[in-house]
Backbone as a printed PyTorch tensor [residue, N CA C, xyz], in Angstrom:
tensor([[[  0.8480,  -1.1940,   0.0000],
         [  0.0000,   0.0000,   0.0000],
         [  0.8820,   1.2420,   0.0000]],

        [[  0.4450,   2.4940,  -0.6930],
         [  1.3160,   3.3170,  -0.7720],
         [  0.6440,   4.9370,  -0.2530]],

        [[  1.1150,   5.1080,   0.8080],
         [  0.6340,   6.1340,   1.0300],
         [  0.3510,   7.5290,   0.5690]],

        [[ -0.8450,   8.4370,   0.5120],
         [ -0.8800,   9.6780,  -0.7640],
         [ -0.5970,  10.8910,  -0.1260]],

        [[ -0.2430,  11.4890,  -0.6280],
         [ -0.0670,  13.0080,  -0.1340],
         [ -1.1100,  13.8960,  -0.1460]],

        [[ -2.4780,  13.3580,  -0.5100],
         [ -3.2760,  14.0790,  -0.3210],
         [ -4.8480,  13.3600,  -0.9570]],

        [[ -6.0640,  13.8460,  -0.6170],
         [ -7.3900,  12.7910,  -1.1270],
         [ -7.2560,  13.0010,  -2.6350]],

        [[ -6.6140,  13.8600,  -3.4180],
         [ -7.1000,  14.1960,  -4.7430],
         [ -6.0870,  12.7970,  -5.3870]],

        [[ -4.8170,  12.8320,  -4.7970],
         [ -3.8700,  12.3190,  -5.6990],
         [ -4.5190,  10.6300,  -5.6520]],

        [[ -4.9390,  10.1220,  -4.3660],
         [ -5.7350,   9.1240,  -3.8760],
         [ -6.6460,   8.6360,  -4.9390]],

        [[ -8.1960,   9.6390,  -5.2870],
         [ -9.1910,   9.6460,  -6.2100],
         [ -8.3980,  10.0250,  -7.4170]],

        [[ -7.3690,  10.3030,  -7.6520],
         [ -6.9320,  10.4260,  -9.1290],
         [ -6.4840,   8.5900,  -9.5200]],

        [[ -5.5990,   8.3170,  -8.5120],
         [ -5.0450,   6.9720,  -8.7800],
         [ -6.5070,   5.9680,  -8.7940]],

        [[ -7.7030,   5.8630,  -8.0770],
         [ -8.3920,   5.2980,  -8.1780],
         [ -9.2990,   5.1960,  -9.4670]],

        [[ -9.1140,   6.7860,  -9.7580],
         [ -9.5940,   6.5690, -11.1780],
         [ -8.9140,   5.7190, -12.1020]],

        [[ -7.9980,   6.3880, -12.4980],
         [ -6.8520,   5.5960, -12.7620],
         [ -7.3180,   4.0450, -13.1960]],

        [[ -7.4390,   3.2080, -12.1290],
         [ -7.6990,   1.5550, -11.6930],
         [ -8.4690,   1.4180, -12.4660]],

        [[ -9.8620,   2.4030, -12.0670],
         [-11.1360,   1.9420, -12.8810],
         [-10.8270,   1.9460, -14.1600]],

        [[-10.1670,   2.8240, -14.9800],
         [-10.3630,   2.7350, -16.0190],
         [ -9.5500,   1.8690, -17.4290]],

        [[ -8.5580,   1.3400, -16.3590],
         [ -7.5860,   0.4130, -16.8110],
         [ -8.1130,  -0.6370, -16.6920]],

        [[ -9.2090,  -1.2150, -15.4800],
         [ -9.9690,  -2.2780, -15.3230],
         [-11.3080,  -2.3140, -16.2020]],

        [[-12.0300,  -0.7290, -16.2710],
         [-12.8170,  -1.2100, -17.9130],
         [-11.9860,  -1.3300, -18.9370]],

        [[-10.8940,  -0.9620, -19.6770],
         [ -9.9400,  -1.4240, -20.7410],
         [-10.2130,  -2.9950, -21.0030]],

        [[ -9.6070,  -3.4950, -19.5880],
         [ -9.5220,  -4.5600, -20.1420],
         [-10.4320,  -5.6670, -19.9950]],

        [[-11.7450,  -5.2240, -19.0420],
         [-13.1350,  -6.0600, -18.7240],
         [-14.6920,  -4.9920, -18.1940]],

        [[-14.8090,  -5.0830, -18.9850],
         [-16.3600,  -4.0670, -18.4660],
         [-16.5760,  -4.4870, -16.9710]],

        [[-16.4410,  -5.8900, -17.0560],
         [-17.4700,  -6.7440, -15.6150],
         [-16.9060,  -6.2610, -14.1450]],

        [[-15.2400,  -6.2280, -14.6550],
         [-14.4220,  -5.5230, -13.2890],
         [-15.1950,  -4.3730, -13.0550]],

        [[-15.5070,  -3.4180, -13.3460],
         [-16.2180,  -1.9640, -13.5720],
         [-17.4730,  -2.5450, -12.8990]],

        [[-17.9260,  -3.1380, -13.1590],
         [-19.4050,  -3.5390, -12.5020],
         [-19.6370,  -3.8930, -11.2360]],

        [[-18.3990,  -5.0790, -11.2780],
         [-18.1790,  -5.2620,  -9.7880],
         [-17.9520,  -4.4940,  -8.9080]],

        [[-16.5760,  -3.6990,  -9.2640],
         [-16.4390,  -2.1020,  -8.5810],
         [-17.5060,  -1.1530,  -8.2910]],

        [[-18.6230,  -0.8980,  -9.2670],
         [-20.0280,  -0.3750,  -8.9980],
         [-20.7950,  -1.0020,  -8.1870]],

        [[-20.8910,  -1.9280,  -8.1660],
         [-21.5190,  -3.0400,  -7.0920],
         [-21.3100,  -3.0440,  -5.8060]],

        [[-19.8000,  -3.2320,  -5.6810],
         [-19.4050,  -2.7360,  -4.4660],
         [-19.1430,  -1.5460,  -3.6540]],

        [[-19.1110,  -0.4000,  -4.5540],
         [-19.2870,   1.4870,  -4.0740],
         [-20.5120,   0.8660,  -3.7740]],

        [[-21.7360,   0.3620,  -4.1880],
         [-22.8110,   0.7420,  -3.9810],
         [-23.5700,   0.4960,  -3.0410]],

        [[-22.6380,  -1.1400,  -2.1740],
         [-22.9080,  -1.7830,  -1.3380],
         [-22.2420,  -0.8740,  -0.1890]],

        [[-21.4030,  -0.9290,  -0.0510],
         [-20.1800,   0.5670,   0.5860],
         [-21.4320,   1.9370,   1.1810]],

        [[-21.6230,   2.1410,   0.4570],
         [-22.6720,   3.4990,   0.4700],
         [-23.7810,   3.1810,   0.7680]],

        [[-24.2450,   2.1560,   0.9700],
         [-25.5750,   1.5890,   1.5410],
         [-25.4770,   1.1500,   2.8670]],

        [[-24.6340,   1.1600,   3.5480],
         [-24.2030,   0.5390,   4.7050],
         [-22.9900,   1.4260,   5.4010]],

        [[-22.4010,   2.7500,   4.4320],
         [-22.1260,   3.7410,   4.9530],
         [-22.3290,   3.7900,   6.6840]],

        [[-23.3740,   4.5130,   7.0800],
         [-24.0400,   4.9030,   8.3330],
         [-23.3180,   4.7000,   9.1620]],

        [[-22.7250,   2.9880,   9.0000],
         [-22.3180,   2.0610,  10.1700],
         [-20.6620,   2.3890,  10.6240]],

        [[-20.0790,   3.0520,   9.6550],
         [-18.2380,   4.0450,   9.6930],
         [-18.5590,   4.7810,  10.6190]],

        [[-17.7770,   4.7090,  11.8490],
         [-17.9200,   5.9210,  12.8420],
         [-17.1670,   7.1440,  12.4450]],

        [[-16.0150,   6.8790,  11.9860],
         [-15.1390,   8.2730,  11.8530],
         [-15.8480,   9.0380,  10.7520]],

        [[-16.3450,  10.1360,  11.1210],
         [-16.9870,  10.9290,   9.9960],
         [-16.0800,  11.9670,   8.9230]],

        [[-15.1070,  11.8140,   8.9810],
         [-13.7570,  11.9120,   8.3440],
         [-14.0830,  11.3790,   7.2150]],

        [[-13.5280,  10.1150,   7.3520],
         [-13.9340,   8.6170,   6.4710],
         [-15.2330,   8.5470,   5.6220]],

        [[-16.6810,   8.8150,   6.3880],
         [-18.0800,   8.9060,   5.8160],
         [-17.5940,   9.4970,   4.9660]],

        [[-17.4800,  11.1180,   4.5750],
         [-17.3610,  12.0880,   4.1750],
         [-16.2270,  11.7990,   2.8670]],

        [[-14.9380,  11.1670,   3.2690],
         [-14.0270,  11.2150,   2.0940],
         [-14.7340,   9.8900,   1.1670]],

        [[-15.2660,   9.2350,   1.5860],
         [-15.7910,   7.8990,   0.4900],
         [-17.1280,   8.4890,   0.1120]],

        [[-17.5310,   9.2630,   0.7390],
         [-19.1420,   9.7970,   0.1770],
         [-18.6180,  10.4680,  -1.2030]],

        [[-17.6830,  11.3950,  -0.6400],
         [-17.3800,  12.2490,  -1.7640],
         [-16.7030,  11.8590,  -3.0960]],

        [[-15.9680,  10.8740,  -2.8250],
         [-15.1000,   9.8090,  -3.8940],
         [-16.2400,   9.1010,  -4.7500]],

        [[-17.2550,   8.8050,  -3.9540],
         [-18.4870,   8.4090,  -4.6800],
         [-19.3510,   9.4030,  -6.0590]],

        [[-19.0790,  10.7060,  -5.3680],
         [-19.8270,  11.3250,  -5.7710],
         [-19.3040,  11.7770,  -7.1150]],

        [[-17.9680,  12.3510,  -7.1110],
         [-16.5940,  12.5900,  -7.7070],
         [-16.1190,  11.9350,  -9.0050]],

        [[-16.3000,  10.3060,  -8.5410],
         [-15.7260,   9.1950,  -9.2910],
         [-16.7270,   8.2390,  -9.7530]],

        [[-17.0080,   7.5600,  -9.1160],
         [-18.2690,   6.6410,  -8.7020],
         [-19.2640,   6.7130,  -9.6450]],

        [[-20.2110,   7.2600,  -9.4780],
         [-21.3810,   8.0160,  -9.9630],
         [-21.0170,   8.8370, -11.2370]],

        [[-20.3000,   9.5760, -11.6240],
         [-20.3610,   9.5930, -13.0450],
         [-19.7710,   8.7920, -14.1340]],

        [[-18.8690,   7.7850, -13.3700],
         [-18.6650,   6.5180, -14.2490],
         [-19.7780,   5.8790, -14.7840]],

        [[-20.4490,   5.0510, -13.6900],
         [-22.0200,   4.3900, -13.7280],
         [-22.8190,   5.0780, -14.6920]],

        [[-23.0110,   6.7820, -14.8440],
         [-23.1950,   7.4160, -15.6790],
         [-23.2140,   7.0110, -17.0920]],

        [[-21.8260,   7.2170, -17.5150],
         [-21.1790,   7.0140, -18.4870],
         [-20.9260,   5.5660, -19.1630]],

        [[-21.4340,   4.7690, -18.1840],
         [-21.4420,   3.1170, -19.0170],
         [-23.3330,   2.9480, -19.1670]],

        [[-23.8610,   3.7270, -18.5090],
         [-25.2850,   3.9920, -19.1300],
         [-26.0910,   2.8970, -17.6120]],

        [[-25.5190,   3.1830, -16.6130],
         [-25.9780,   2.3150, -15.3310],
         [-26.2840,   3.6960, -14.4350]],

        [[-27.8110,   4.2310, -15.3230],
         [-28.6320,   5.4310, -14.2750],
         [-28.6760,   5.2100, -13.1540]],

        [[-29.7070,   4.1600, -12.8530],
         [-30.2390,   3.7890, -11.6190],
         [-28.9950,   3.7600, -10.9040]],

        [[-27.6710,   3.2710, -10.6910],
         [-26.7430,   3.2740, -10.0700],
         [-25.7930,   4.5710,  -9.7210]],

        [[-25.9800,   4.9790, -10.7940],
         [-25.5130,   6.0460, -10.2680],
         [-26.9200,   7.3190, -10.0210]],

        [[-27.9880,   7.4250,  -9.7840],
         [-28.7460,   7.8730,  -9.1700],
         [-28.9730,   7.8110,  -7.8170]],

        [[-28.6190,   6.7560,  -7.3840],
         [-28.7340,   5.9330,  -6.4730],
         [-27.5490,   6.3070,  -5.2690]],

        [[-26.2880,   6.2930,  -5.8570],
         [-25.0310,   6.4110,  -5.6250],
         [-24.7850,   8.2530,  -5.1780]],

        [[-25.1890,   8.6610,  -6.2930],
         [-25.4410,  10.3980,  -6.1690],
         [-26.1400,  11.1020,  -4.6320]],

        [[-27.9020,  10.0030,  -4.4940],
         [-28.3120,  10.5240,  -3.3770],
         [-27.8310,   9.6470,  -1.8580]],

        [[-27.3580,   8.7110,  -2.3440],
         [-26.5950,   8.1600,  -1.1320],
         [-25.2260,   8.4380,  -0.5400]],

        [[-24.6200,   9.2120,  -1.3520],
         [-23.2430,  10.4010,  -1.2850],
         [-24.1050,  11.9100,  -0.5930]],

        [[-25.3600,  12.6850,  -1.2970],
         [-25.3600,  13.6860,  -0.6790],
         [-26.5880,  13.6570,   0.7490]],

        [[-26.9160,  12.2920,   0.9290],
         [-27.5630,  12.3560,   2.1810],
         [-25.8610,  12.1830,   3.0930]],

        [[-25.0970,  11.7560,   3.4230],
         [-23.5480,  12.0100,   3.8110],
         [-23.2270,  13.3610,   3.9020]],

        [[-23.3940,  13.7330,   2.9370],
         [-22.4440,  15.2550,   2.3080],
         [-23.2220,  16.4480,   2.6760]],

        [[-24.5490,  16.1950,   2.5920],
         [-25.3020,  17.9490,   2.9360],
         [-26.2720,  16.9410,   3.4240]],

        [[-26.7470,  16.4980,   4.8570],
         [-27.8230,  15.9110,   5.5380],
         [-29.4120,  17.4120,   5.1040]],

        [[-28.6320,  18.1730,   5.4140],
         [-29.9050,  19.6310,   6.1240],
         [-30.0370,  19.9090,   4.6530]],

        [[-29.6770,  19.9670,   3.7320],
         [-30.0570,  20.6410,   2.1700],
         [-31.3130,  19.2080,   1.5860]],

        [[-30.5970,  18.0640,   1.8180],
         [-31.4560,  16.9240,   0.8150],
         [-32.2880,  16.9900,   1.8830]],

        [[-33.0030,  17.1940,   3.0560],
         [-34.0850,  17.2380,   4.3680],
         [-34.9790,  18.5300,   3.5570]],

        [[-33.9200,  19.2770,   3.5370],
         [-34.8560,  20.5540,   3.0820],
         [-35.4810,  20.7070,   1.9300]],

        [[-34.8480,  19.8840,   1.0790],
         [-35.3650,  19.9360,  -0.3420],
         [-36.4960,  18.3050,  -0.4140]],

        [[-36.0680,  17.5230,   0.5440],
         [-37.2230,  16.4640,   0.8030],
         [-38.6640,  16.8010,   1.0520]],

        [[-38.1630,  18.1160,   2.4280],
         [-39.7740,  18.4740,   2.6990],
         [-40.2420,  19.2770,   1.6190]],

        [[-39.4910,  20.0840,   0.8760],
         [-40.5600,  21.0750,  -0.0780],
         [-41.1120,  20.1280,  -1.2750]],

        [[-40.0150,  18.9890,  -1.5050],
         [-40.9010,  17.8010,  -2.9010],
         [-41.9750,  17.2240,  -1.8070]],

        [[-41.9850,  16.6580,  -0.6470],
         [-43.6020,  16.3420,  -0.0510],
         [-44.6530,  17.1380,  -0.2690]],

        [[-44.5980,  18.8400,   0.5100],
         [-45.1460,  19.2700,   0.2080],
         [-45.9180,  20.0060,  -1.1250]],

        [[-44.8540,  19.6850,  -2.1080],
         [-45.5620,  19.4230,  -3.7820],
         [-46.4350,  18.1940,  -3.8440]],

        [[-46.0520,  17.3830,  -2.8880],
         [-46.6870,  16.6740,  -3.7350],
         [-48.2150,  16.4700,  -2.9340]],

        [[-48.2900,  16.8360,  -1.7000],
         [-49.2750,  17.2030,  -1.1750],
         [-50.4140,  18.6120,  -2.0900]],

        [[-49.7120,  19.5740,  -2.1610],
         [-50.2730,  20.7010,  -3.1950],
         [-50.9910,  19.9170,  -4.5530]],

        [[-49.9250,  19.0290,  -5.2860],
         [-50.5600,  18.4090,  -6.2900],
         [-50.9710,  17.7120,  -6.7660]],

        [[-51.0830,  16.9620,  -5.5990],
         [-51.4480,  15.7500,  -5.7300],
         [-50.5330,  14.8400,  -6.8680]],

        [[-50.9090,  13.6340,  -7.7240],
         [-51.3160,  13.1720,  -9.0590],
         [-50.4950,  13.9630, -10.2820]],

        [[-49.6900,  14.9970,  -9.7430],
         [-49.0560,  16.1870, -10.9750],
         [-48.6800,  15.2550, -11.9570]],

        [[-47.5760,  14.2950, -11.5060],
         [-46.8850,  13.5910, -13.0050],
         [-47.6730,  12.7630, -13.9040]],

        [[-48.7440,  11.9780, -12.7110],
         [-49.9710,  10.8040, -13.7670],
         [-50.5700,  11.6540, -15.1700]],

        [[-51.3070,  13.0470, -13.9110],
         [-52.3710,  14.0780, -14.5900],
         [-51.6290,  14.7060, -16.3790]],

        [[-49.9090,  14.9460, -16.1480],
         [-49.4980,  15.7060, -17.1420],
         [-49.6430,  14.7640, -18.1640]],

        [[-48.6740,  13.5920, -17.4800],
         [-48.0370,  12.2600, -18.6360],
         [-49.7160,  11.6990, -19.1860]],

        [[-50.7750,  11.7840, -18.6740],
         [-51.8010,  11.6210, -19.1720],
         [-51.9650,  12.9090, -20.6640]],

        [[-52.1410,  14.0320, -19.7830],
         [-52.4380,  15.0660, -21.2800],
         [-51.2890,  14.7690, -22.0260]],

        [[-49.8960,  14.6420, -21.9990],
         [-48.9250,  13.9300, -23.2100],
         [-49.2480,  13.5120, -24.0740]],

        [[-50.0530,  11.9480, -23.3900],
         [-50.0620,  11.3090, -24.1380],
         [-51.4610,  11.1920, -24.8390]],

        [[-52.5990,  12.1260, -24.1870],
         [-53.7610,  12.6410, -25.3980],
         [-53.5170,  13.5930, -26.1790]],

        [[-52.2880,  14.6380, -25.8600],
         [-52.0550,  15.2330, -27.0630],
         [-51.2690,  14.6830, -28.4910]],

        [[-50.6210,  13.7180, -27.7130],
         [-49.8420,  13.3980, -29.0370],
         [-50.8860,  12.4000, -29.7830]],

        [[-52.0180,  11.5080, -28.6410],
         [-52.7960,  10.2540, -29.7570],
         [-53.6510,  11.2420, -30.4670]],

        [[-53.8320,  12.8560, -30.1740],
         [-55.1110,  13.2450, -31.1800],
         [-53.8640,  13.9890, -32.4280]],

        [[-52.6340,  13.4860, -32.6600],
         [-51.8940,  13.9900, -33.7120],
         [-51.6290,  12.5630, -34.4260]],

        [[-51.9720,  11.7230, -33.6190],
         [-51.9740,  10.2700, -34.1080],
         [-49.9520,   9.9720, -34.3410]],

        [[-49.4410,  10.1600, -32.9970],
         [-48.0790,  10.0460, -33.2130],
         [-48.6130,   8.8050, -32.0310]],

        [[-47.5720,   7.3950, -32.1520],
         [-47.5680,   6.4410, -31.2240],
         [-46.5440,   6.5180, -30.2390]],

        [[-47.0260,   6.7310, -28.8530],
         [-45.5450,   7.1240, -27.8990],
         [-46.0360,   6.6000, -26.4420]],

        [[-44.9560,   6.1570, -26.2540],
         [-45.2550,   5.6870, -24.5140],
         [-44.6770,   6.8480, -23.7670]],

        [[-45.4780,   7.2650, -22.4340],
         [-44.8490,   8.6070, -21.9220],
         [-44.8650,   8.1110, -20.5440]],

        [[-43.4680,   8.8170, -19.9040],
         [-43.0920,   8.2490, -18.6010],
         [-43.0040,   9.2720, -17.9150]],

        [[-43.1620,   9.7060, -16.8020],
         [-43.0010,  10.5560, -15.4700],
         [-42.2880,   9.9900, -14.5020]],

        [[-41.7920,  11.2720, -14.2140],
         [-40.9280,  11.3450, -12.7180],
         [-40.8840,  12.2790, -11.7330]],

        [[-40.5940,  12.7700, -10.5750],
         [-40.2940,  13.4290, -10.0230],
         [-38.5840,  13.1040,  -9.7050]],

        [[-38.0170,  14.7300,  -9.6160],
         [-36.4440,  14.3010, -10.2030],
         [-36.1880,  14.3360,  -8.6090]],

        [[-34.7360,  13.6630,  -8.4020],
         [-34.1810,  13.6200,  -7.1730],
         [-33.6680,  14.6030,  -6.3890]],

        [[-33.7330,  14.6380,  -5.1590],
         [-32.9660,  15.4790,  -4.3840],
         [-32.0380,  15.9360,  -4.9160]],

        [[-31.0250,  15.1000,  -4.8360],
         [-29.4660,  15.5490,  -5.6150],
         [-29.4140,  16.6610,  -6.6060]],

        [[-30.2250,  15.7670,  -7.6850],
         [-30.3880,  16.0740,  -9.1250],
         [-31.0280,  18.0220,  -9.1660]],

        [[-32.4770,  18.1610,  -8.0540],
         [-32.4910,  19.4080,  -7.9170],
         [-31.3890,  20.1600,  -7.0650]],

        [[-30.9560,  19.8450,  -6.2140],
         [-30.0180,  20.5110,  -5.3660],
         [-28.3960,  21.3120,  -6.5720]],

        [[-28.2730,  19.9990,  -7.0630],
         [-26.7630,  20.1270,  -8.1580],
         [-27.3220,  21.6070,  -8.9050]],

        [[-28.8510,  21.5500,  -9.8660],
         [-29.2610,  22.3340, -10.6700],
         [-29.3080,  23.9900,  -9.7170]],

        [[-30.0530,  23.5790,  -8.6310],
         [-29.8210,  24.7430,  -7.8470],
         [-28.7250,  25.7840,  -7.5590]],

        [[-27.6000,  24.8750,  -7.0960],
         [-26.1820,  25.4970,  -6.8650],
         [-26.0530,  25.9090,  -8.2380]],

        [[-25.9450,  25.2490,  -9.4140],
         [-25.3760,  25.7660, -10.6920],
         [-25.8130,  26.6950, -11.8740]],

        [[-27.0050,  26.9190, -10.8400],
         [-27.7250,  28.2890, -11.8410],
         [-28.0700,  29.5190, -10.1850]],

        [[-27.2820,  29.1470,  -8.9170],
         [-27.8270,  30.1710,  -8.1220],
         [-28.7690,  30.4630,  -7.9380]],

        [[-30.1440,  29.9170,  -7.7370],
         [-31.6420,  29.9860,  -7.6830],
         [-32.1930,  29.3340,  -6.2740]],

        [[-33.1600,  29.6580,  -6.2760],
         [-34.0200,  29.2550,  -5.1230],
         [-34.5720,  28.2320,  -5.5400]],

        [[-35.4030,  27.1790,  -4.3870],
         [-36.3130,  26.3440,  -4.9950],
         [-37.5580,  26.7900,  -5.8240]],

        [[-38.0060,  27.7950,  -5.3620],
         [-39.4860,  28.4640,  -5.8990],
         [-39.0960,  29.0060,  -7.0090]],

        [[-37.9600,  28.8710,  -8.0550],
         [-37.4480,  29.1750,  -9.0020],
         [-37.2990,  28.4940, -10.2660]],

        [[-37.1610,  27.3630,  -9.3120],
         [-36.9450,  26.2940, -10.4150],
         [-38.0390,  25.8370, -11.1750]],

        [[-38.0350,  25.6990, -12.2310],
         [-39.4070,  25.1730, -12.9970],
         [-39.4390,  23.3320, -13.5510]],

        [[-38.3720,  22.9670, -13.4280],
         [-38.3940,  21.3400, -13.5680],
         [-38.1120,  20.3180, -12.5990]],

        [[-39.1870,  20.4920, -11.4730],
         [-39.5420,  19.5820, -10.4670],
         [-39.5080,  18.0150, -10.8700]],

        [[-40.4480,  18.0620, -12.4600],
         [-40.8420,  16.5060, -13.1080],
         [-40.1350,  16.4800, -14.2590]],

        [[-39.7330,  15.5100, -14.7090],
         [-39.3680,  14.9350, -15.9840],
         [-39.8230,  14.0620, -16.5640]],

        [[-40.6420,  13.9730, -17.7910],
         [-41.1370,  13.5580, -18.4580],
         [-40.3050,  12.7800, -19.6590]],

        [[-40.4010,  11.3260, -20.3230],
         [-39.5720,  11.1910, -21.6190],
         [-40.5420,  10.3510, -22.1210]],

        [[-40.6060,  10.8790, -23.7920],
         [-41.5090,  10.5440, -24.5100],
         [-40.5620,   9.3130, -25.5560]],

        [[-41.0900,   7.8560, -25.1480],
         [-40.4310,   6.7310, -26.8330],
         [-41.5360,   7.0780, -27.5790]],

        [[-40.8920,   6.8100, -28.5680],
         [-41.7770,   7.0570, -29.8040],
         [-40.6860,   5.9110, -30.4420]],

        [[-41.2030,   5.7100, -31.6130],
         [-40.5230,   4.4430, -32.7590],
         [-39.7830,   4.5490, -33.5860]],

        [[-39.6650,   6.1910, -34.5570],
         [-38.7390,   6.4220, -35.3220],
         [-38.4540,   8.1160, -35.0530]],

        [[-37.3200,   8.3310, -35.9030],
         [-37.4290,   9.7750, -35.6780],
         [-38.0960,  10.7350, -36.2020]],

        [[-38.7510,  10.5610, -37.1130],
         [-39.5510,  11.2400, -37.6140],
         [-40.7750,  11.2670, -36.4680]],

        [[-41.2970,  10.4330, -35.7960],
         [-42.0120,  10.6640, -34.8360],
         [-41.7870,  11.2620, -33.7750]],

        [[-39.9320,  11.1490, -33.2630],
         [-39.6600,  12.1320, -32.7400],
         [-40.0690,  13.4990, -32.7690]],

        [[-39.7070,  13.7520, -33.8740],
         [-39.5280,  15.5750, -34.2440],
         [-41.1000,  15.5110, -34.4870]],

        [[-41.9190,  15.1000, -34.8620],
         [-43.4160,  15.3650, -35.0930],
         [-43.9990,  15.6880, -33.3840]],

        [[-43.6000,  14.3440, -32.4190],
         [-44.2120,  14.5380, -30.7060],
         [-42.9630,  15.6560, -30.2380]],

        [[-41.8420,  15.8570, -30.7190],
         [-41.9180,  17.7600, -30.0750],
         [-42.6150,  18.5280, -30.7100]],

        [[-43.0490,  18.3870, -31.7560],
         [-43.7190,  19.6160, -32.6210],
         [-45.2740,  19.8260, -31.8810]],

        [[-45.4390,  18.5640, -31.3850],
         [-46.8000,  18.3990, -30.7380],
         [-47.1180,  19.1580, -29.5160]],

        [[-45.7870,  18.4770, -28.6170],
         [-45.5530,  19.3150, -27.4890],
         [-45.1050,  20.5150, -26.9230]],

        [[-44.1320,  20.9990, -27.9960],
         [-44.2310,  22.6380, -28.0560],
         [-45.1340,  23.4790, -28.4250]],

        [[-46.0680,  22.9780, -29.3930],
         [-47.2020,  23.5640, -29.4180],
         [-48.3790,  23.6950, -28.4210]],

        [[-48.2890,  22.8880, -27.8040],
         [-49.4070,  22.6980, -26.3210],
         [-48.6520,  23.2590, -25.2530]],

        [[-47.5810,  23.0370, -24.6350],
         [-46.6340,  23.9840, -23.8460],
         [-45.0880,  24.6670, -24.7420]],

        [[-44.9620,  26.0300, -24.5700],
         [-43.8470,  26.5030, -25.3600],
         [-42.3970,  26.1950, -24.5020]],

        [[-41.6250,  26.0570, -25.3190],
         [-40.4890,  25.3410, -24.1220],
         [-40.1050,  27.0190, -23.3160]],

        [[-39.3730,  26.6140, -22.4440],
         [-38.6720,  27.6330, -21.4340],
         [-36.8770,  27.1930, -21.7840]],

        [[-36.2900,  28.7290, -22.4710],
         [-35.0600,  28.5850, -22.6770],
         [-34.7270,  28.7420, -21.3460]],

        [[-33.0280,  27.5200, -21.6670],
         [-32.0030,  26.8080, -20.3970],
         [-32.9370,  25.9980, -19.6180]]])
């Protein structure tokens, strides 16, 4: 084992590993995801909060936009809010209670929209399956810091993604949907 002169040079060399270990096997990479993920799920139980904190963040850093980038969302979604419940307890609490209380205010918001979606696009006669979400803690918190805004600011609480079958149906169900709501530039 070789000791680092500091956490960056540490998470640099670890990168490093990973990516010499996808080179030469995707599955190593998986396993490694597997195990951050198990790591971070069982977090809690590390007393030195030193430690919590430097593997939360290595997670967050390294971890999680790898998983990203080999197209393993859920894992690194997953990985993201299990790094910033660690990293900012009082921000993902705070931004927990104001998504309850949306969803108290709106009840049904994502069923109700992804419903009109998908009657606007069947009365254009485009074929599309439409999915809803409400986006994650993290995911609003990151957007927050990086445009300097408040929560009552933000306008994309839900995310919506429309399949459709070819691209031409693509560009026809935005044509559909910008016409029924106009987009909001950025």
């Amino acid at each position: 084992r070789i000791e680092f002169q500091s956490d960056h040079a540490q998470q640099a060399d670890n990168f490093r590993k990973l990516l010499l270990a996808m080179s030469e096997d995707i599955r190593v990479l998986l396993v490694k995801l597997a195990d951050r993920l198990h790591n971070m799920r069982t977090l809690e139980f590390i007393k030195n909060p030193a430690k919590r904190e430097r593997i939360a963040r290595e997670t967050l850093e390294i971890y999680a936009p790898l998983a990203r980038s080999i197209g393993c969302h859920r894992i690194c979604t997953e990985l993201e809010e299990l790094a910033f419940l660690h990293l900012n307890p009082v921000a993902r609490d705070a931004i927990g209670r104001r998504l309850e209380a949306l969803r108290h205010e709106q009840g049904g918001a994502v069923s109700v929209v992804s419903g009109e979606i998908s009657a606007k696009l069947a009365a254009a006669s485009v074929a599309a399956r439409v999915f809803g979400r409400e986006k994650h803690a993290f995911s609003i918190w990151r957007k927050l810091q990086r445009k300097s805004i408040g929560f009552s600011q933000l306008s994309d609480i839900y995310a919506f993604r429309v399949i459709v079958d070819s691209e031409e149906d693509c560009y026809r169900a935005l044509g559909v949907i910008h016409r029924a709501w106009p987009s909001v530039p950025e």
